[in-house]
CSV table of C-alpha atoms and ligand atoms in Angstrom, one decimal:
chain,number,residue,atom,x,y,z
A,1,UNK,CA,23.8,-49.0,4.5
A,2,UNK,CA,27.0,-47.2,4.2
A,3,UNK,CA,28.7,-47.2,7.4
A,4,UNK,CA,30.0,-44.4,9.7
A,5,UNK,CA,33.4,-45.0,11.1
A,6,UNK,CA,34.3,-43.6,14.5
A,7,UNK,CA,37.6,-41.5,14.9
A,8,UNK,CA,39.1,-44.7,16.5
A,9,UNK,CA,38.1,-46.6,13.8
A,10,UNK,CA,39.4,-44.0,11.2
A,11,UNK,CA,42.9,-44.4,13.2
A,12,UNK,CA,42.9,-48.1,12.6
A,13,UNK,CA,42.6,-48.0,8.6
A,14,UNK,CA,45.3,-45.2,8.8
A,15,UNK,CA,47.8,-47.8,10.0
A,16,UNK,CA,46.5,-50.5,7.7
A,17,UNK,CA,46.8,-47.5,5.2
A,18,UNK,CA,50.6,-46.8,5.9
A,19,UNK,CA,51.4,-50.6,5.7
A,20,UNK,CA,49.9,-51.1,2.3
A,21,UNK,CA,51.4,-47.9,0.8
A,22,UNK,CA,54.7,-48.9,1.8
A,23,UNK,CA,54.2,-52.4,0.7
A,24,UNK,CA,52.7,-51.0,-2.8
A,25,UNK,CA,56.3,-48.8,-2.8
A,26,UNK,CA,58.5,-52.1,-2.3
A,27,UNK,CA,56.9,-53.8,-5.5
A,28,UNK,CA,57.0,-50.9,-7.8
A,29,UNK,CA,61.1,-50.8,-7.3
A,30,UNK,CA,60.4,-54.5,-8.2
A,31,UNK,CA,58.9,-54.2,-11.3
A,32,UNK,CA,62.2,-54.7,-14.0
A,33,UNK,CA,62.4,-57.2,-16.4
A,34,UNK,CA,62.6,-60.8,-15.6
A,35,UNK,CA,61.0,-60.2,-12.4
A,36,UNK,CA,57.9,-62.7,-11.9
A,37,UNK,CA,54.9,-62.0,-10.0
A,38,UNK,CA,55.4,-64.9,-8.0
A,39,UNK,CA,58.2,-63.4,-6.5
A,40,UNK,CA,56.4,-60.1,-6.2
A,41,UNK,CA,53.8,-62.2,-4.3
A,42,UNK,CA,56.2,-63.7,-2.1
A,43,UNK,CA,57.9,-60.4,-1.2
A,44,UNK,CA,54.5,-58.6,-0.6
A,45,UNK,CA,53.7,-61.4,1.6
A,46,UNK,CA,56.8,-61.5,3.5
A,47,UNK,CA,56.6,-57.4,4.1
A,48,UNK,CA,52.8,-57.6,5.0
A,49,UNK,CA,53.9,-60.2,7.8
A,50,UNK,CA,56.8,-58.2,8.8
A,51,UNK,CA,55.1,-55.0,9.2
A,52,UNK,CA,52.5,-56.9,11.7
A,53,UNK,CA,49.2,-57.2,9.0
A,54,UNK,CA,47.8,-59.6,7.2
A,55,UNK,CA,46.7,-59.8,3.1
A,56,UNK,CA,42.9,-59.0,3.1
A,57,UNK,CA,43.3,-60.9,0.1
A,58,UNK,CA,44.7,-64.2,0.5
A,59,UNK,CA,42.3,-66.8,0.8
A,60,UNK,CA,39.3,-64.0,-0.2
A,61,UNK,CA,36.5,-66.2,-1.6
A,62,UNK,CA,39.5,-69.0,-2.6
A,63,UNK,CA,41.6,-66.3,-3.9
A,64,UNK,CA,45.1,-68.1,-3.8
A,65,UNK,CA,47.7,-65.0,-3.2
A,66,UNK,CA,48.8,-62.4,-1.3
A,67,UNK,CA,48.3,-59.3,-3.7
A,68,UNK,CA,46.7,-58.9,-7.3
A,69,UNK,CA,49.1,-58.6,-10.4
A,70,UNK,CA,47.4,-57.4,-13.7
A,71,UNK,CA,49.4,-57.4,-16.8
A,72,UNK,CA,49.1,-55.6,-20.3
A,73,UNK,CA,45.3,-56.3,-21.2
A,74,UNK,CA,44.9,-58.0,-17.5
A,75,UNK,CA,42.2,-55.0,-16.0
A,76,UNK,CA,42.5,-56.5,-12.5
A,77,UNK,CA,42.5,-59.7,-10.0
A,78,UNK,CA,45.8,-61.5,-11.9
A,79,UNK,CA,47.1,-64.1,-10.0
A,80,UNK,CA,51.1,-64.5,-9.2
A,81,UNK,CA,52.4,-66.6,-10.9
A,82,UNK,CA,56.0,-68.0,-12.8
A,83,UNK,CA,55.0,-65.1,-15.7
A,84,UNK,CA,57.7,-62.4,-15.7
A,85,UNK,CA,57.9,-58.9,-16.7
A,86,UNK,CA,58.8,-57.5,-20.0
A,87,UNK,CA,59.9,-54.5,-20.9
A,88,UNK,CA,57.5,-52.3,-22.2
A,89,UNK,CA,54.7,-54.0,-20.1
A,90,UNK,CA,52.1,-52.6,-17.9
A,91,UNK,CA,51.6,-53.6,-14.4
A,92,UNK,CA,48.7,-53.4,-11.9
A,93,UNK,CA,49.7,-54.1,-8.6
A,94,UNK,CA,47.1,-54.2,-5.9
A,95,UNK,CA,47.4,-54.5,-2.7
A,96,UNK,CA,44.6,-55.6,0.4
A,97,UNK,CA,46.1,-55.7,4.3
A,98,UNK,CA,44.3,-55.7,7.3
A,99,UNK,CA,45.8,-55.1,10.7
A,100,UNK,CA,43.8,-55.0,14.0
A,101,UNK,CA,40.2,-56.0,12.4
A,102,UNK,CA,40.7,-53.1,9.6
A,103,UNK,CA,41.4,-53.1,6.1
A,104,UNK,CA,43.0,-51.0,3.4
A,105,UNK,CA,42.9,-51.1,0.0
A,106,UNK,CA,44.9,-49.7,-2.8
A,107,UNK,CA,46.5,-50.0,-6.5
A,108,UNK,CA,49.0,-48.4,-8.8
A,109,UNK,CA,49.6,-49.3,-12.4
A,110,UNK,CA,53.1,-48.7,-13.5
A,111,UNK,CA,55.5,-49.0,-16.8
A,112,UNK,CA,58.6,-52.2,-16.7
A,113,UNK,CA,61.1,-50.1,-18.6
A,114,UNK,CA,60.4,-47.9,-21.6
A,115,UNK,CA,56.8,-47.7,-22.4
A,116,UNK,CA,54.5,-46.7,-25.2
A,117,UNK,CA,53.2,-43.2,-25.2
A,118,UNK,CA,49.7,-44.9,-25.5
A,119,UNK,CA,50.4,-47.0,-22.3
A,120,UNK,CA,52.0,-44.2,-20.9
A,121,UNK,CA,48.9,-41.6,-21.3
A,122,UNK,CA,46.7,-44.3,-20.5
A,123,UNK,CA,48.5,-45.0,-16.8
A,124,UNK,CA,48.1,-40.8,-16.5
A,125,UNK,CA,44.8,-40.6,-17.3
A,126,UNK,CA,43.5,-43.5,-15.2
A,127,UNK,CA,45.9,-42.1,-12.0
A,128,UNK,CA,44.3,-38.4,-13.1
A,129,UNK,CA,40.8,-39.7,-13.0
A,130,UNK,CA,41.4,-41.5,-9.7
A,131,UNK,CA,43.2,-37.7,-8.4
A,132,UNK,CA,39.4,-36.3,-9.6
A,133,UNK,CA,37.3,-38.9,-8.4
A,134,UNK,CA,38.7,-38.3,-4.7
A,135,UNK,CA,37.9,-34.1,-5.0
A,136,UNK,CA,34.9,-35.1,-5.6
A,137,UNK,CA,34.6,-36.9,-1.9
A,138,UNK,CA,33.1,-34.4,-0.2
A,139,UNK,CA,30.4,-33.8,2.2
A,140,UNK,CA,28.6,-31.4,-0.2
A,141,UNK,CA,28.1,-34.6,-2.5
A,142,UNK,CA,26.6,-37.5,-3.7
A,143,UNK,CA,28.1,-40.9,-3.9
A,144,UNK,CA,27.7,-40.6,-7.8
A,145,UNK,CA,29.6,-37.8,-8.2
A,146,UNK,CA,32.6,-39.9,-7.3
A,147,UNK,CA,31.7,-42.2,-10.5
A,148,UNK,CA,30.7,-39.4,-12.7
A,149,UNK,CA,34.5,-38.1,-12.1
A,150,UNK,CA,35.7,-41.0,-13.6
A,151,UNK,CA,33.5,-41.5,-16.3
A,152,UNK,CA,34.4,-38.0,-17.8
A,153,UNK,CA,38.1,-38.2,-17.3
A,154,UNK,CA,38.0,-41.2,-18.8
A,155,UNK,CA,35.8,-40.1,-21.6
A,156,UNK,CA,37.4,-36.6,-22.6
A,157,UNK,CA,40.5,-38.8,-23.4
A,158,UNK,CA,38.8,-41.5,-25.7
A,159,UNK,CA,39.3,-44.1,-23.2
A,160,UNK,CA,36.4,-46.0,-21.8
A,161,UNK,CA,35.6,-47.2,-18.3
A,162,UNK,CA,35.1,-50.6,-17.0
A,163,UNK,CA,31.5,-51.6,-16.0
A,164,UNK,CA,31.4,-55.0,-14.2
A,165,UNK,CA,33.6,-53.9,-11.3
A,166,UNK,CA,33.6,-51.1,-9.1
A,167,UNK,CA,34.9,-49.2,-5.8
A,168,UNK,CA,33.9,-50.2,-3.0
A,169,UNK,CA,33.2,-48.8,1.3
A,170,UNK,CA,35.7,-50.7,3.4
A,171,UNK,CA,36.4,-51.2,6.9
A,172,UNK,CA,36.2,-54.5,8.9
A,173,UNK,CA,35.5,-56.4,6.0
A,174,UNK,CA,37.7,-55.4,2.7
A,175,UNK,CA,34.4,-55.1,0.5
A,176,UNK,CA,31.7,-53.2,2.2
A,177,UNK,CA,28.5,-51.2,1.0
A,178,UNK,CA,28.1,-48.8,-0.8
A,179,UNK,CA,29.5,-50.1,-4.6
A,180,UNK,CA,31.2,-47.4,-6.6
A,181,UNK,CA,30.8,-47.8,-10.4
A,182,UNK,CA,33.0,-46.1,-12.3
A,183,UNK,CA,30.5,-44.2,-14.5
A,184,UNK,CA,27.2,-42.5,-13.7
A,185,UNK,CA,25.0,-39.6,-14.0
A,186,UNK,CA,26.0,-36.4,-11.6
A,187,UNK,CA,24.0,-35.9,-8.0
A,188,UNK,CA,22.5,-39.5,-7.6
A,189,UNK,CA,22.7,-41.8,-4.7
A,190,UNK,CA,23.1,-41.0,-1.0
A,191,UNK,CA,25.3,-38.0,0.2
A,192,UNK,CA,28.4,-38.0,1.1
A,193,UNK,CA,29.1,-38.1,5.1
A,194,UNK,CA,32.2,-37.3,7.2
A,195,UNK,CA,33.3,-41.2,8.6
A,196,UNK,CA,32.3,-42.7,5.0
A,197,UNK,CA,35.5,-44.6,4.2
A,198,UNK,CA,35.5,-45.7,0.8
A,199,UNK,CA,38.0,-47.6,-1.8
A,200,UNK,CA,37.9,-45.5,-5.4
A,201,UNK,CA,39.1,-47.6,-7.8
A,202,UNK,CA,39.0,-46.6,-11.9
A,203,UNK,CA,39.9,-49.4,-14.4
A,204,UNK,CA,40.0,-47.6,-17.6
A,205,UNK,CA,40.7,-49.2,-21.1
A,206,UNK,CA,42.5,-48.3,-24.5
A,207,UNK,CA,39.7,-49.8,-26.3
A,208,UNK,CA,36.4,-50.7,-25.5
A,209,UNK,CA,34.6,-51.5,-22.2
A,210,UNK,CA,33.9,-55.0,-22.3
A,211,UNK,CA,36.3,-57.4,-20.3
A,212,UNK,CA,36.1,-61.1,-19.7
A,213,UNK,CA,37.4,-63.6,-17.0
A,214,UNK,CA,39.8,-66.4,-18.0
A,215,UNK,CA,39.3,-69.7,-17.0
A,216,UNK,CA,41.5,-69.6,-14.4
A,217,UNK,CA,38.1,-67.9,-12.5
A,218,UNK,CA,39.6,-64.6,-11.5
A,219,UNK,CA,42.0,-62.7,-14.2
A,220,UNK,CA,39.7,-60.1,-15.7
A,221,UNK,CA,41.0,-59.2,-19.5
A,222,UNK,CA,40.0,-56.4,-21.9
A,223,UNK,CA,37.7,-58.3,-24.1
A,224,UNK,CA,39.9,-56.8,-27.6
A,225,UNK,CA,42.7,-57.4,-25.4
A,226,UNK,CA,44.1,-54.1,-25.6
A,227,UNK,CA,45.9,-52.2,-22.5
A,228,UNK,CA,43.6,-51.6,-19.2
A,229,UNK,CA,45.1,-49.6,-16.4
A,230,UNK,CA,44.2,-49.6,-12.4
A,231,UNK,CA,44.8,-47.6,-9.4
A,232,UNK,CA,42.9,-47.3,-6.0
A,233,UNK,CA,43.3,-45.4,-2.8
A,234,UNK,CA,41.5,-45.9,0.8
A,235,UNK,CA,40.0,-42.4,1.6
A,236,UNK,CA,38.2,-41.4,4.6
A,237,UNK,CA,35.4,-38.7,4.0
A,238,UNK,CA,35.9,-35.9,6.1
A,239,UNK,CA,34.5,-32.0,7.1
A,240,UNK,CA,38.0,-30.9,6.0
A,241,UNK,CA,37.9,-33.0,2.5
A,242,UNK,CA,39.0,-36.7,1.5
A,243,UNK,CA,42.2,-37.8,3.7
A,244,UNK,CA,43.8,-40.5,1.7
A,245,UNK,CA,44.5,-43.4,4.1
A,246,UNK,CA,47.1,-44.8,1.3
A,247,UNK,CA,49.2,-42.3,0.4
A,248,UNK,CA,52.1,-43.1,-1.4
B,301,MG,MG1,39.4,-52.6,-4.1
């Protein structure tokens, strides 16, 4: 069952929304060389306290920080750490708060420095499929349609979309029904209703599909550990089109 939010409701995840934008804004100025995640982490965490919320993801089935920071061939879920930033890396930088009972969800995946051009197309084309995936939250259309936008953004470039994790509804809880895959056949799966609030999240790769997790039980890497890039948004489905709850 994918749940039906209620205007009050909707107003809730707005302001967990704001919070986690402007928390997302404070660690991209952050990324520079010789920054660690750890102290990324520690900033997010300090913000996210200061701003009145709470991470949804600290503590999240054992999950021991306060924000998600996935490097290079890291796809998502890195853990903070002592690690710093290199020029010409890749971030991911995800964020969870929750404020009031509500969540919000979002991620960017930004350049430290000077970048390849192959990093650097790969960052537009994941943020362009995530721009596409959202038009395609409509009330005139099926939860797939969301995925299928990725999938051929993704695919027209010669990149390829990861499998084993997906987007997400959100509300009370930061993972809710329904899942969103990142791939999938046009017009399938229940329509799309005003009050559906859902996290979109493409992971796309340079090379192929397959990831792994380390050992550490939560860093997902590219499996031919080549470059993966991230971003998600909170969107509320509406009868005017998708409003999204984390805008930059
Ligand atoms: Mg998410």
């Amino acid at each position: 069952m994918i749940s039906i939010k209620s205007a009050a409701e909707i107003e809730k995840m707005r302001r967990a929304g704001v919070i986690t934008a402007k928390v997302i804004n404070a660690l991209i100025e952050m990324a520079r060389p010789r920054v660690s995640t750890e102290q990324m982490d520690k900033e997010a965490a300090r913000l996210i306290k200061k701003l009145g919320a709470k991470s949804a993801f600290y503590g999240y089935r054992g999950f021991p920080k306060n924000i998600c920071t996935s490097i290079n061939e890291e796809v998502v879920h890195g853990i903070p750490g002592k690690r710093t930033l290199k020029e010409s890396d890749i971030i991911g930088i995800d964020v969870g708060v929750e404020i009031d009972g509500y969540c919000a969800d979002a991620a960017v995946t930004v350049g430290v420095g000077r970048i390849s051009s192959e990093a650097q197309r790969l960052i537009e084309v994941t943020k362009r499929a995530l721009d596409a995936a959202i038009e395609a939250a409509i009330t005139e259309n099926r939860l797939s349609d969301i995925s299928f936008a990725i999938q051929k953004e993704a695919e027209r470039n010669r990149f390829s979309v990861v499998k084993e994790f997906v987007g997400h509804g959100i509300g009370t809880s930061i993972h809710e029904d329904p899942q969103i895959p990142n791939f999938g056949e046009p017009h399938m799966g229940p329509m799309l209703k005003s009050g559906m609030v859902l996290a979109i999240e493409p992971m796309i790769n340079l090379g192929v599909y397959k990831v792994e997790v380390l050992n550490d039980g939560w860093t997902a890497v590219t499996a031919d550990r080549k470059l993966s890039a991230h971003f998600e948004h909170t969107i509320a489905i509406t009868d005017e089109g998708p409003e999204i709850l984390t805008k930059l």
